[in-house]
Amino acid sequence: MKILVTGGAGFIGSAVVRHIIKNTQDDVVNVDKLTYAGNLESLSEVSDSGRYAFEHADICDKDAMDRIFAKA
């Protein structure tokens, strides 16, 4: 299964991403705009996983989201 996490670079989102990568066999696509709360350092332990992908995008941007969904 492929799971889309929005805001996955924030405090709660990054914990969700780390939990999924560590405890399941699912793939994770993390979509984050990287505003004040986003911190990619909190994902350093999963960033090298072949099951993790980061997309720098705003979920309000339809074209960006269409592109992300097309990859899936």
Coordinates of C-alpha atoms in Angstrom, one line a residue:
M1 CA 0.0 0.0 0.0
K2 CA 1.1 3.6 -0.6
I3 CA 0.2 6.1 2.1
L4 CA 0.0 9.9 1.5
V5 CA 0.9 12.0 4.5
T6 CA 0.3 15.7 4.3
G7 CA 2.4 17.9 6.6
G8 CA 4.8 15.0 7.1
A9 CA 7.7 17.3 8.0
G10 CA 5.9 18.8 11.0
F11 CA 6.0 17.4 14.6
I12 CA 3.1 15.0 14.4
G13 CA 3.4 14.3 10.7
S14 CA 7.0 13.3 11.0
A15 CA 6.2 10.9 13.8
V16 CA 3.5 9.3 11.7
V17 CA 5.9 8.9 8.8
R18 CA 8.6 7.3 11.0
H19 CA 6.0 5.0 12.6
I20 CA 4.7 3.8 9.2
I21 CA 8.2 3.2 7.8
K22 CA 9.4 1.4 10.9
N23 CA 6.4 -0.7 11.6
T24 CA 4.8 -1.6 8.3
Q25 CA 5.8 -2.6 4.8
D26 CA 3.9 0.4 3.3
D27 CA 5.4 3.1 1.1
V28 CA 5.0 6.7 2.3
V29 CA 4.7 9.8 0.1
N30 CA 5.2 12.9 2.3
V31 CA 3.7 16.1 0.9
D32 CA 4.8 19.2 2.8
K33 CA 4.9 22.9 2.0
L34 CA 7.8 23.4 4.5
T35 CA 6.4 26.4 6.3
Y36 CA 7.5 27.5 9.7
A37 CA 6.7 24.1 11.3
G38 CA 8.3 21.8 8.7
N39 CA 11.7 20.3 9.5
L40 CA 13.2 17.7 7.3
E41 CA 15.8 16.9 9.9
S42 CA 13.1 15.1 11.9
L43 CA 12.9 12.6 9.0
S44 CA 16.6 11.9 8.6
E45 CA 16.3 8.3 9.9
V46 CA 13.8 7.4 7.2
S47 CA 15.0 9.6 4.3
D48 CA 17.2 6.9 2.8
S49 CA 14.4 4.3 2.9
G50 CA 13.4 3.1 -0.6
R51 CA 9.8 3.2 0.8
Y52 CA 9.9 6.9 1.5
A53 CA 9.4 9.8 -0.9
F54 CA 9.2 13.6 -0.1
E55 CA 7.3 16.0 -2.3
H56 CA 7.8 19.8 -1.6
A57 CA 4.3 21.0 -2.5
D58 CA 1.2 22.9 -1.2
I59 CA -1.8 20.6 -1.0
C60 CA -3.9 23.5 -2.3
D61 CA -1.9 23.4 -5.6
K62 CA -4.1 21.2 -7.8
D63 CA -1.4 20.9 -10.5
A64 CA 1.2 19.8 -8.0
M65 CA -1.2 17.3 -6.4
D66 CA -2.2 15.9 -9.8
R67 CA 1.5 15.4 -10.6
I68 CA 2.1 13.6 -7.3
F69 CA -0.9 11.3 -7.8
A70 CA 0.1 10.6 -11.3
K71 CA 3.4 9.2 -10.0
A72 CA 1.6 6.8 -7.7

